[in-house]
Amino acid sequence: MDFQNLNYLNDFVNMLSGSFLPVTNKKTKLPELLKMYVIIVWLIEVTYLIACILGLFNVPKERVLKDGTVNIVVSLEVIVLMIYLHNRKKLLREIIGKLNRILTIDDEVLKQVTINTVKPLQKPLKIYTITNVSSVIIWTSLSFVEVFRKNEFNYTDYQVPAVISKEPFPIGVFIGGVLLQIFGSAYTIIRKVSLDLYTMHLILLMTAQYKYVRIKLVTILRQERDTIMNLDSDITCYVEQELRLLTRHYETVVDLAVMLRKLLSPNIGILYVEYVFLFCFLSFMFVTTSTMYLEKYIITLYIIGALVQFYVLCLCIEELLEASTSVADDVMHERWYIHNIHLQHAMAMIISFNKLECKLSSVRKINLNLSSFMSVLNQAYSVSLLFLKAN
């Protein structure tokens, strides 16, 4: 059991997107074939982004707001966060190395807690992956309908406004542009999915460690209570040893929490702003699209996938925050203060650490949790109304 094999979807999408973010603590070189694949993916994405940015300045304002903004918001998020995480590879490997050392402990409770924390969210994340990737590919493919209507094409004939060649351009250039949009948008959204899955996997594994410490601590205290009743010195030594190991485990978890906050704090701020504009422009896009029922269906599908992902991310962060501040909650119901002095000192340390919540955001007003889920949607709705009135 380690970081890589606990979530095969994360590992698969990480490779498919060409992200190749670290999944082990070892620094490895990519084979030449995979290096070529990464270069090709980046060339497609950058060319697609440049074409779309140029398209913003060559089509009417209504088309820009309706069909160009969501794509730009997602593309910029992907590029900024991908560059940032690749620059923090050393820190990522340190975090993964510490997590793997913890996860290799031969403890059935740790195994069950980790699996029960990670596995339940894999199904909604699969739904998010499939709906968003499929809706984006279908959306950009709708441009092929124009092939049966005309022989010369303009920038506005693409689903996402883009500049590929000087208009008007022939059918061959148009088809090449549509293919660029299909592959460019597909790789962009797959890379966004890979970033989301990777971030949530890190958070879930941290949450599992806090839950494990909470369960294991109560188990040890109850063993100690039975020891006092039976006056068994061998059991007492065993319990003290277990408690020392758990205390070291908890110290490692607290260190990991500090490292995780250092890593993800910029991400949280960027994602908060990005989600406000993403749902704002998705709302605008849905309201102003009235020509085809198929288009509304595709937009609805994408919005559902985006909402699922956003809610799951907020839920993961909320659970991490709750787990980090509830490690000693069950202990309060146990008579830990009647035990030996070593156990009392260990308990005092754990209770003091329990006050250190694992909050990933460094800015109080910009955070992602279940309360900010509705806050972001409300802000997106307000901004969307401003754009609708201005339009």
mmCIF file of C-alpha atoms in Angstrom:
data_model
loop_
_atom_site.group_PDB
_atom_site.id
_atom_site.type_symbol
_atom_site.label_atom_id
_atom_site.label_comp_id
_atom_site.label_asym_id
_atom_site.label_seq_id
_atom_site.Cartn_x
_atom_site.Cartn_y
_atom_site.Cartn_z
ATOM 1 C CA MET A 1 0.000 0.000 0.000
ATOM 2 C CA ASP A 2 1.529 3.298 -1.130
ATOM 3 C CA PHE A 3 0.658 6.653 -2.712
ATOM 4 C CA GLN A 4 0.688 5.275 -6.256
ATOM 5 C CA ASN A 5 -1.318 2.071 -6.000
ATOM 6 C CA LEU A 6 -4.054 3.403 -3.707
ATOM 7 C CA ASN A 7 -5.647 5.313 -6.584
ATOM 8 C CA TYR A 8 -5.182 3.822 -10.050
ATOM 9 C CA LEU A 9 -7.426 6.467 -11.658
ATOM 10 C CA ASN A 10 -5.075 9.200 -10.416
ATOM 11 C CA ASP A 11 -2.039 7.325 -11.760
ATOM 12 C CA PHE A 12 -3.676 6.638 -15.149
ATOM 13 C CA VAL A 13 -4.915 10.210 -15.735
ATOM 14 C CA ASN A 14 -1.570 11.589 -14.540
ATOM 15 C CA MET A 15 0.163 9.670 -17.336
ATOM 16 C CA LEU A 16 -2.529 10.180 -20.002
ATOM 17 C CA SER A 17 -2.497 13.963 -19.540
ATOM 18 C CA GLY A 18 1.268 14.124 -19.863
ATOM 19 C CA SER A 19 1.484 15.755 -16.419
ATOM 20 C CA PHE A 20 3.776 13.119 -14.892
ATOM 21 C CA LEU A 21 3.615 14.627 -11.420
ATOM 22 C CA PRO A 22 5.619 12.594 -8.865
ATOM 23 C CA VAL A 23 3.901 9.452 -7.547
ATOM 24 C CA THR A 24 6.965 8.141 -5.677
ATOM 25 C CA ASN A 25 9.719 9.737 -3.603
ATOM 26 C CA LYS A 26 12.346 8.766 -6.183
ATOM 27 C CA LYS A 27 13.583 11.086 -8.892
ATOM 28 C CA THR A 28 13.200 9.122 -12.124
ATOM 29 C CA LYS A 29 13.929 9.977 -15.749
ATOM 30 C CA LEU A 30 11.204 9.517 -18.340
ATOM 31 C CA PRO A 31 11.896 7.197 -21.283
ATOM 32 C CA GLU A 32 12.512 8.950 -24.604
ATOM 33 C CA LEU A 33 9.104 7.875 -25.946
ATOM 34 C CA LEU A 34 7.284 9.455 -22.997
ATOM 35 C CA LYS A 35 9.387 12.620 -23.298
ATOM 36 C CA MET A 36 8.248 12.922 -26.919
ATOM 37 C CA TYR A 37 4.658 12.387 -25.795
ATOM 38 C CA VAL A 38 4.935 15.185 -23.200
ATOM 39 C CA ILE A 39 6.413 17.576 -25.795
ATOM 40 C CA ILE A 40 3.626 16.803 -28.278
ATOM 41 C CA VAL A 41 0.927 17.324 -25.626
ATOM 42 C CA TRP A 42 2.422 20.672 -24.584
ATOM 43 C CA LEU A 43 2.730 21.805 -28.221
ATOM 44 C CA ILE A 44 -0.934 20.949 -28.859
ATOM 45 C CA GLU A 45 -2.080 22.735 -25.696
ATOM 46 C CA VAL A 46 0.011 25.872 -26.203
ATOM 47 C CA THR A 47 -0.927 26.150 -29.912
ATOM 48 C CA TYR A 48 -4.590 25.688 -28.994
ATOM 49 C CA LEU A 49 -4.401 28.338 -26.253
ATOM 50 C CA ILE A 50 -2.671 30.875 -28.518
ATOM 51 C CA ALA A 51 -5.274 30.305 -31.258
ATOM 52 C CA CYS A 52 -8.098 30.778 -28.741
ATOM 53 C CA ILE A 53 -6.556 33.947 -27.253
ATOM 54 C CA LEU A 54 -6.224 35.441 -30.744
ATOM 55 C CA GLY A 55 -9.834 34.447 -31.364
ATOM 56 C CA LEU A 56 -10.978 36.635 -28.472
ATOM 57 C CA PHE A 57 -9.868 39.726 -30.389
ATOM 58 C CA ASN A 58 -11.371 38.747 -33.748
ATOM 59 C CA VAL A 59 -14.978 37.810 -32.965
ATOM 60 C CA PRO A 60 -17.940 39.808 -31.557
ATOM 61 C CA LYS A 61 -18.044 40.442 -27.801
ATOM 62 C CA GLU A 62 -21.122 38.237 -27.400
ATOM 63 C CA ARG A 63 -19.280 35.214 -28.810
ATOM 64 C CA VAL A 64 -16.275 35.921 -26.592
ATOM 65 C CA LEU A 65 -18.376 35.918 -23.414
ATOM 66 C CA LYS A 66 -20.492 32.961 -24.495
ATOM 67 C CA ASP A 67 -17.967 30.542 -25.993
ATOM 68 C CA GLY A 68 -14.452 31.761 -25.227
ATOM 69 C CA THR A 69 -14.274 32.635 -21.549
ATOM 70 C CA VAL A 70 -14.721 29.186 -19.935
ATOM 71 C CA ASN A 71 -11.990 27.734 -22.108
ATOM 72 C CA ILE A 72 -9.536 30.546 -21.244
ATOM 73 C CA VAL A 73 -10.247 30.280 -17.496
ATOM 74 C CA VAL A 74 -9.635 26.511 -17.462
ATOM 75 C CA SER A 75 -6.548 26.734 -19.704
ATOM 76 C CA LEU A 76 -4.906 29.413 -17.560
ATOM 77 C CA GLU A 77 -5.642 27.455 -14.373
ATOM 78 C CA VAL A 78 -4.084 24.315 -15.830
ATOM 79 C CA ILE A 79 -0.917 26.041 -17.067
ATOM 80 C CA VAL A 80 -0.360 28.079 -13.877
ATOM 81 C CA LEU A 81 -0.903 25.149 -11.480
ATOM 82 C CA MET A 82 1.049 22.704 -13.636
ATOM 83 C CA ILE A 83 4.078 24.995 -13.738
ATOM 84 C CA TYR A 84 3.777 25.643 -9.996
ATOM 85 C CA LEU A 85 3.575 21.952 -9.018
ATOM 86 C CA HIS A 86 6.457 20.989 -11.291
ATOM 87 C CA ASN A 87 8.539 23.669 -9.589
ATOM 88 C CA ARG A 88 7.646 22.092 -6.221
ATOM 89 C CA LYS A 89 8.580 18.529 -7.196
ATOM 90 C CA LYS A 90 11.164 18.277 -4.429
ATOM 91 C CA LEU A 91 8.556 19.093 -1.773
ATOM 92 C CA LEU A 92 6.072 16.729 -3.417
ATOM 93 C CA ARG A 93 8.580 13.868 -3.263
ATOM 94 C CA GLU A 94 9.276 14.586 0.410
ATOM 95 C CA ILE A 95 5.553 14.456 1.210
ATOM 96 C CA ILE A 96 5.041 11.260 -0.795
ATOM 97 C CA GLY A 97 8.125 9.676 0.798
ATOM 98 C CA LYS A 98 6.814 10.355 4.321
ATOM 99 C CA LEU A 99 3.347 9.124 3.388
ATOM 100 C CA ASN A 100 4.760 5.924 1.898
ATOM 101 C CA ARG A 101 6.841 5.227 5.003
ATOM 102 C CA ILE A 102 3.689 5.553 7.091
ATOM 103 C CA LEU A 103 1.566 3.462 4.727
ATOM 104 C CA THR A 104 4.037 0.562 4.733
ATOM 105 C CA ILE A 105 3.442 -0.013 8.467
ATOM 106 C CA ASP A 106 2.013 -3.492 8.995
ATOM 107 C CA ASP A 107 -1.202 -2.444 10.701
ATOM 108 C CA GLU A 108 -4.628 -3.715 9.658
ATOM 109 C CA VAL A 109 -6.398 -0.728 11.234
ATOM 110 C CA LEU A 110 -4.273 1.701 9.208
ATOM 111 C CA LYS A 111 -4.989 -0.251 6.027
ATOM 112 C CA GLN A 112 -8.750 -0.312 6.584
ATOM 113 C CA VAL A 113 -8.980 3.365 7.576
ATOM 114 C CA THR A 114 -6.958 4.449 4.526
ATOM 115 C CA ILE A 115 -9.001 2.343 2.092
ATOM 116 C CA ASN A 116 -12.302 3.460 3.656
ATOM 117 C CA THR A 117 -11.240 7.097 3.303
ATOM 118 C CA VAL A 118 -9.953 6.932 -0.285
ATOM 119 C CA LYS A 119 -12.263 4.446 -2.021
ATOM 120 C CA PRO A 120 -15.751 6.004 -1.459
ATOM 121 C CA LEU A 121 -14.880 9.117 -3.472
ATOM 122 C CA GLN A 122 -13.492 7.268 -6.489
ATOM 123 C CA LYS A 123 -16.924 6.704 -8.044
ATOM 124 C CA PRO A 124 -18.002 10.389 -8.104
ATOM 125 C CA LEU A 125 -14.534 11.320 -9.383
ATOM 126 C CA LYS A 126 -14.918 8.804 -12.237
ATOM 127 C CA ILE A 127 -18.279 10.405 -13.070
ATOM 128 C CA TYR A 128 -16.623 13.835 -13.072
ATOM 129 C CA THR A 129 -13.810 12.620 -15.324
ATOM 130 C CA ILE A 130 -16.102 10.941 -17.866
ATOM 131 C CA THR A 131 -18.726 13.716 -18.026
ATOM 132 C CA ASN A 132 -16.275 16.599 -18.376
ATOM 133 C CA VAL A 133 -13.963 14.969 -20.908
ATOM 134 C CA SER A 134 -16.823 13.615 -23.065
ATOM 135 C CA SER A 135 -18.808 16.877 -22.980
ATOM 136 C CA VAL A 136 -15.762 18.928 -24.045
ATOM 137 C CA ILE A 137 -14.943 16.577 -26.942
ATOM 138 C CA ILE A 138 -18.561 16.509 -28.155
ATOM 139 C CA TRP A 139 -18.843 20.297 -27.819
ATOM 140 C CA THR A 140 -15.804 21.048 -29.970
ATOM 141 C CA SER A 141 -16.832 18.351 -32.487
ATOM 142 C CA LEU A 142 -20.116 20.172 -33.210
ATOM 143 C CA SER A 143 -18.169 22.480 -35.538
ATOM 144 C CA PHE A 144 -18.091 19.651 -38.102
ATOM 145 C CA VAL A 145 -21.779 20.391 -38.824
ATOM 146 C CA GLU A 146 -20.676 23.554 -40.655
ATOM 147 C CA VAL A 147 -18.852 21.426 -43.254
ATOM 148 C CA PHE A 148 -22.217 20.425 -44.742
ATOM 149 C CA ARG A 149 -23.459 24.014 -44.941
ATOM 150 C CA LYS A 150 -20.696 26.052 -46.611
ATOM 151 C CA ASN A 151 -17.360 25.917 -48.426
ATOM 152 C CA GLU A 152 -15.691 28.995 -46.892
ATOM 153 C CA PHE A 153 -15.365 29.513 -43.166
ATOM 154 C CA ASN A 154 -14.765 32.276 -40.597
ATOM 155 C CA TYR A 155 -13.444 32.405 -37.024
ATOM 156 C CA THR A 156 -16.988 32.323 -35.633
ATOM 157 C CA ASP A 157 -17.660 28.930 -37.246
ATOM 158 C CA TYR A 158 -15.609 27.212 -34.546
ATOM 159 C CA GLN A 159 -17.412 26.284 -31.335
ATOM 160 C CA VAL A 160 -14.607 28.000 -29.431
ATOM 161 C CA PRO A 161 -13.569 31.183 -31.304
ATOM 162 C CA ALA A 162 -10.036 30.703 -32.620
ATOM 163 C CA VAL A 163 -7.658 32.112 -35.220
ATOM 164 C CA ILE A 164 -6.013 29.345 -37.273
ATOM 165 C CA SER A 165 -5.618 31.145 -40.609
ATOM 166 C CA LYS A 166 -6.677 34.415 -42.233
ATOM 167 C CA GLU A 167 -10.416 34.388 -42.922
ATOM 168 C CA PRO A 168 -12.150 33.292 -45.033
ATOM 169 C CA PHE A 169 -10.391 29.929 -45.218
ATOM 170 C CA PRO A 170 -11.156 26.675 -47.105
ATOM 171 C CA ILE A 171 -12.609 23.451 -45.755
ATOM 172 C CA GLY A 172 -9.194 21.779 -45.296
ATOM 173 C CA VAL A 173 -7.977 24.527 -42.949
ATOM 174 C CA PHE A 174 -11.299 24.476 -41.114
ATOM 175 C CA ILE A 175 -11.177 20.723 -40.497
ATOM 176 C CA GLY A 176 -7.562 21.023 -39.312
ATOM 177 C CA GLY A 177 -8.628 23.764 -36.895
ATOM 178 C CA VAL A 178 -11.495 21.652 -35.540
ATOM 179 C CA LEU A 179 -9.139 18.720 -34.959
ATOM 180 C CA LEU A 180 -6.722 21.046 -33.149
ATOM 181 C CA GLN A 181 -9.595 22.212 -30.938
ATOM 182 C CA ILE A 182 -10.734 18.656 -30.195
ATOM 183 C CA PHE A 183 -7.270 17.483 -29.147
ATOM 184 C CA GLY A 184 -6.325 20.774 -27.483
ATOM 185 C CA SER A 185 -9.493 21.019 -25.398
ATOM 186 C CA ALA A 186 -9.396 17.286 -24.573
ATOM 187 C CA TYR A 187 -5.814 17.432 -23.285
ATOM 188 C CA THR A 188 -6.558 20.652 -21.394
ATOM 189 C CA ILE A 189 -9.536 19.171 -19.546
ATOM 190 C CA ILE A 190 -7.735 15.854 -18.939
ATOM 191 C CA ARG A 191 -4.840 17.771 -17.436
ATOM 192 C CA LYS A 192 -7.252 19.714 -15.225
ATOM 193 C CA VAL A 193 -8.768 16.392 -14.113
ATOM 194 C CA SER A 194 -5.294 15.044 -13.336
ATOM 195 C CA LEU A 195 -4.499 18.108 -11.186
ATOM 196 C CA ASP A 196 -7.805 17.770 -9.318
ATOM 197 C CA LEU A 197 -7.381 14.029 -8.693
ATOM 198 C CA TYR A 198 -3.765 14.444 -7.591
ATOM 199 C CA THR A 199 -4.611 17.242 -5.137
ATOM 200 C CA MET A 200 -7.579 15.383 -3.648
ATOM 201 C CA HIS A 201 -5.556 12.169 -3.322
ATOM 202 C CA LEU A 202 -2.964 13.990 -1.217
ATOM 203 C CA ILE A 203 -5.685 15.482 0.990
ATOM 204 C CA LEU A 204 -7.499 12.155 1.449
ATOM 205 C CA LEU A 205 -4.332 10.323 2.494
ATOM 206 C CA MET A 206 -3.639 13.020 5.089
ATOM 207 C CA THR A 207 -7.208 12.747 6.373
ATOM 208 C CA ALA A 208 -6.801 8.985 6.726
ATOM 209 C CA GLN A 209 -3.753 9.462 8.969
ATOM 210 C CA TYR A 210 -5.651 11.696 11.395
ATOM 211 C CA LYS A 211 -8.544 9.219 11.494
ATOM 212 C CA TYR A 212 -6.129 6.354 12.149
ATOM 213 C CA VAL A 213 -4.480 8.156 15.080
ATOM 214 C CA ARG A 214 -7.911 8.842 16.602
ATOM 215 C CA ILE A 215 -9.034 5.199 16.366
ATOM 216 C CA LYS A 216 -5.702 3.730 17.431
ATOM 217 C CA LEU A 217 -5.425 6.034 20.445
ATOM 218 C CA VAL A 218 -8.765 4.879 21.872
ATOM 219 C CA THR A 219 -7.782 1.250 21.279
ATOM 220 C CA ILE A 220 -4.538 1.706 23.225
ATOM 221 C CA LEU A 221 -6.311 3.457 26.118
ATOM 222 C CA ARG A 222 -8.793 0.637 26.427
ATOM 223 C CA GLN A 223 -5.964 -1.890 26.458
ATOM 224 C CA GLU A 224 -4.312 0.143 29.206
ATOM 225 C CA ARG A 225 -7.542 0.144 31.195
ATOM 226 C CA ASP A 226 -7.723 -3.643 30.959
ATOM 227 C CA THR A 227 -4.064 -3.816 32.019
ATOM 228 C CA ILE A 228 -4.756 -1.875 35.210
ATOM 229 C CA MET A 229 -7.570 -4.240 36.051
ATOM 230 C CA ASN A 230 -5.471 -7.361 35.340
ATOM 231 C CA LEU A 231 -2.125 -6.009 36.666
ATOM 232 C CA ASP A 232 -0.280 -7.659 33.785
ATOM 233 C CA SER A 233 3.216 -6.140 33.389
ATOM 234 C CA ASP A 234 3.806 -7.692 29.941
ATOM 235 C CA ILE A 235 0.672 -6.052 28.604
ATOM 236 C CA THR A 236 1.742 -2.764 30.207
ATOM 237 C CA CYS A 237 5.082 -2.829 28.335
ATOM 238 C CA TYR A 238 3.283 -3.656 25.088
ATOM 239 C CA VAL A 239 0.818 -0.791 25.533
ATOM 240 C CA GLU A 240 3.611 1.696 26.322
ATOM 241 C CA GLN A 241 5.501 0.609 23.212
ATOM 242 C CA GLU A 242 2.352 0.993 21.072
ATOM 243 C CA LEU A 243 1.771 4.446 22.496
ATOM 244 C CA ARG A 244 5.357 5.548 21.746
ATOM 245 C CA LEU A 245 4.980 4.361 18.154
ATOM 246 C CA LEU A 246 1.645 6.149 17.798
ATOM 247 C CA THR A 247 3.097 9.367 19.226
ATOM 248 C CA ARG A 248 5.915 9.285 16.634
ATOM 249 C CA HIS A 249 3.325 8.560 13.942
ATOM 250 C CA TYR A 250 1.294 11.584 15.028
ATOM 251 C CA GLU A 251 4.381 13.824 15.047
ATOM 252 C CA THR A 252 5.069 12.753 11.464
ATOM 253 C CA VAL A 253 1.454 13.522 10.506
ATOM 254 C CA VAL A 254 1.713 17.019 12.023
ATOM 255 C CA ASP A 255 4.948 17.604 10.064
ATOM 256 C CA LEU A 256 3.185 16.413 6.907
ATOM 257 C CA ALA A 257 0.316 18.825 7.564
ATOM 258 C CA VAL A 258 2.752 21.754 7.649
ATOM 259 C CA MET A 259 4.361 20.586 4.397
ATOM 260 C CA LEU A 260 0.979 20.074 2.722
ATOM 261 C CA ARG A 261 -0.153 23.573 3.648
ATOM 262 C CA LYS A 262 3.096 24.989 2.292
ATOM 263 C CA LEU A 263 2.472 23.116 -0.966
ATOM 264 C CA LEU A 264 -1.253 23.677 -1.503
ATOM 265 C CA SER A 265 -1.818 27.129 -0.020
ATOM 266 C CA PRO A 266 -1.267 28.944 -3.377
ATOM 267 C CA ASN A 267 -3.458 26.327 -5.106
ATOM 268 C CA ILE A 268 -6.407 27.064 -2.823
ATOM 269 C CA GLY A 269 -6.274 30.794 -3.578
ATOM 270 C CA ILE A 270 -6.006 30.240 -7.335
ATOM 271 C CA LEU A 271 -8.791 27.635 -7.347
ATOM 272 C CA TYR A 272 -11.133 29.845 -5.319
ATOM 273 C CA VAL A 273 -10.905 32.692 -7.834
ATOM 274 C CA GLU A 274 -10.984 30.283 -10.778
ATOM 275 C CA TYR A 275 -14.186 28.580 -9.605
ATOM 276 C CA VAL A 276 -15.958 31.922 -9.169
ATOM 277 C CA PHE A 277 -15.235 32.876 -12.787
ATOM 278 C CA LEU A 278 -15.748 29.338 -14.103
ATOM 279 C CA PHE A 279 -19.290 29.011 -12.736
ATOM 280 C CA CYS A 280 -19.996 32.630 -13.652
ATOM 281 C CA PHE A 281 -19.157 32.071 -17.327
ATOM 282 C CA LEU A 282 -20.820 28.636 -17.375
ATOM 283 C CA SER A 283 -24.038 30.275 -16.142
ATOM 284 C CA PHE A 284 -23.729 32.996 -18.770
ATOM 285 C CA MET A 285 -23.066 30.354 -21.423
ATOM 286 C CA PHE A 286 -26.114 28.299 -20.401
ATOM 287 C CA VAL A 287 -28.491 31.282 -20.340
ATOM 288 C CA THR A 288 -27.374 32.751 -23.680
ATOM 289 C CA THR A 289 -27.355 29.430 -25.581
ATOM 290 C CA SER A 290 -30.757 29.015 -27.197
ATOM 291 C CA THR A 291 -30.114 27.729 -30.715
ATOM 292 C CA MET A 292 -29.686 23.975 -30.138
ATOM 293 C CA TYR A 293 -31.034 21.678 -27.432
ATOM 294 C CA LEU A 294 -27.925 19.518 -27.883
ATOM 295 C CA GLU A 295 -25.710 22.448 -26.900
ATOM 296 C CA LYS A 296 -27.710 23.074 -23.724
ATOM 297 C CA TYR A 297 -27.530 19.372 -22.892
ATOM 298 C CA ILE A 298 -23.727 19.346 -23.295
ATOM 299 C CA ILE A 299 -23.312 22.497 -21.183
ATOM 300 C CA THR A 300 -25.561 20.988 -18.488
ATOM 301 C CA LEU A 301 -23.463 17.814 -18.530
ATOM 302 C CA TYR A 302 -20.272 19.821 -18.094
ATOM 303 C CA ILE A 303 -21.773 21.925 -15.275
ATOM 304 C CA ILE A 304 -22.844 18.757 -13.414
ATOM 305 C CA GLY A 305 -19.327 17.334 -13.700
ATOM 306 C CA ALA A 306 -17.767 20.622 -12.538
ATOM 307 C CA LEU A 307 -20.153 20.845 -9.570
ATOM 308 C CA VAL A 308 -19.412 17.249 -8.552
ATOM 309 C CA GLN A 309 -15.667 17.908 -8.645
ATOM 310 C CA PHE A 310 -15.945 21.193 -6.768
ATOM 311 C CA TYR A 311 -18.172 19.671 -4.078
ATOM 312 C CA VAL A 312 -15.877 16.657 -3.622
ATOM 313 C CA LEU A 313 -12.839 18.960 -3.312
ATOM 314 C CA CYS A 314 -14.618 21.081 -0.683
ATOM 315 C CA LEU A 315 -15.727 17.904 1.117
ATOM 316 C CA CYS A 316 -12.148 16.545 1.171
ATOM 317 C CA ILE A 317 -10.790 19.777 2.658
ATOM 318 C CA GLU A 318 -13.653 19.927 5.185
ATOM 319 C CA GLU A 319 -13.023 16.329 6.292
ATOM 320 C CA LEU A 320 -9.293 17.026 6.652
ATOM 321 C CA LEU A 321 -10.007 20.065 8.834
ATOM 322 C CA GLU A 322 -12.462 18.107 11.019
ATOM 323 C CA ALA A 323 -10.182 15.072 11.301
ATOM 324 C CA SER A 324 -7.185 17.204 12.318
ATOM 325 C CA THR A 325 -9.103 18.848 15.177
ATOM 326 C CA SER A 326 -10.897 15.733 16.481
ATOM 327 C CA VAL A 327 -7.981 13.351 17.102
ATOM 328 C CA ALA A 328 -8.387 13.595 20.883
ATOM 329 C CA ASP A 329 -12.202 13.885 20.977
ATOM 330 C CA ASP A 330 -12.842 10.218 21.806
ATOM 331 C CA VAL A 331 -10.090 10.280 24.434
ATOM 332 C CA MET A 332 -12.086 12.776 26.495
ATOM 333 C CA HIS A 333 -14.605 10.029 27.191
ATOM 334 C CA GLU A 334 -11.886 7.701 28.476
ATOM 335 C CA ARG A 335 -10.269 7.863 31.940
ATOM 336 C CA TRP A 336 -6.808 8.571 30.529
ATOM 337 C CA TYR A 337 -5.800 10.679 33.567
ATOM 338 C CA ILE A 338 -5.735 7.604 35.872
ATOM 339 C CA HIS A 339 -3.081 5.840 33.801
ATOM 340 C CA ASN A 340 0.692 5.883 34.290
ATOM 341 C CA ILE A 341 2.752 9.052 33.941
ATOM 342 C CA HIS A 342 4.205 8.157 30.505
ATOM 343 C CA LEU A 343 0.764 7.798 29.020
ATOM 344 C CA GLN A 344 -0.392 11.055 30.626
ATOM 345 C CA HIS A 345 2.559 12.963 29.095
ATOM 346 C CA ALA A 346 1.839 11.472 25.682
ATOM 347 C CA MET A 347 -1.827 12.377 25.995
ATOM 348 C CA ALA A 348 -0.972 15.953 26.992
ATOM 349 C CA MET A 349 1.136 16.304 23.838
ATOM 350 C CA ILE A 350 -1.578 14.845 21.582
ATOM 351 C CA ILE A 351 -4.262 17.082 23.097
ATOM 352 C CA SER A 352 -2.065 20.161 22.564
ATOM 353 C CA PHE A 353 -1.401 19.145 18.929
ATOM 354 C CA ASN A 354 -5.135 18.580 18.495
ATOM 355 C CA LYS A 355 -5.642 22.350 18.562
ATOM 356 C CA LEU A 356 -3.456 22.756 15.442
ATOM 357 C CA GLU A 357 -6.044 22.488 12.679
ATOM 358 C CA CYS A 358 -4.790 21.422 9.267
ATOM 359 C CA LYS A 359 -6.030 24.457 7.340
ATOM 360 C CA LEU A 360 -4.636 24.532 3.813
ATOM 361 C CA SER A 361 -5.390 28.172 3.017
ATOM 362 C CA SER A 362 -3.190 30.912 4.440
ATOM 363 C CA VAL A 363 -5.898 33.562 3.863
ATOM 364 C CA ARG A 364 -8.893 33.409 6.202
ATOM 365 C CA LYS A 365 -11.505 34.682 3.718
ATOM 366 C CA ILE A 366 -10.273 32.579 0.805
ATOM 367 C CA ASN A 367 -10.782 28.941 1.641
ATOM 368 C CA LEU A 368 -12.415 25.879 0.115
ATOM 369 C CA ASN A 369 -14.762 23.907 2.365
ATOM 370 C CA LEU A 370 -18.469 23.090 2.473
ATOM 371 C CA SER A 371 -19.411 26.580 3.648
ATOM 372 C CA SER A 372 -17.380 28.229 0.876
ATOM 373 C CA PHE A 373 -19.051 25.900 -1.694
ATOM 374 C CA MET A 374 -22.249 27.982 -1.585
ATOM 375 C CA SER A 375 -20.273 31.198 -1.138
ATOM 376 C CA VAL A 376 -18.415 30.618 -4.417
ATOM 377 C CA LEU A 377 -21.652 29.773 -6.263
ATOM 378 C CA ASN A 378 -23.340 32.908 -4.903
ATOM 379 C CA GLN A 379 -20.430 35.091 -6.001
ATOM 380 C CA ALA A 380 -20.417 33.427 -9.431
ATOM 381 C CA TYR A 381 -24.157 34.097 -9.750
ATOM 382 C CA SER A 382 -23.684 37.772 -8.841
ATOM 383 C CA VAL A 383 -20.874 38.273 -11.362
ATOM 384 C CA SER A 384 -22.888 36.427 -14.015
ATOM 385 C CA LEU A 385 -25.819 38.826 -13.502
ATOM 386 C CA LEU A 386 -23.464 41.768 -14.059
ATOM 387 C CA PHE A 387 -22.292 40.307 -17.376
ATOM 388 C CA LEU A 388 -25.896 39.602 -18.442
ATOM 389 C CA LYS A 389 -26.932 43.169 -17.684
ATOM 390 C CA ALA A 390 -23.881 44.574 -19.487
ATOM 391 C CA ASN A 391 -24.624 42.349 -22.477
#
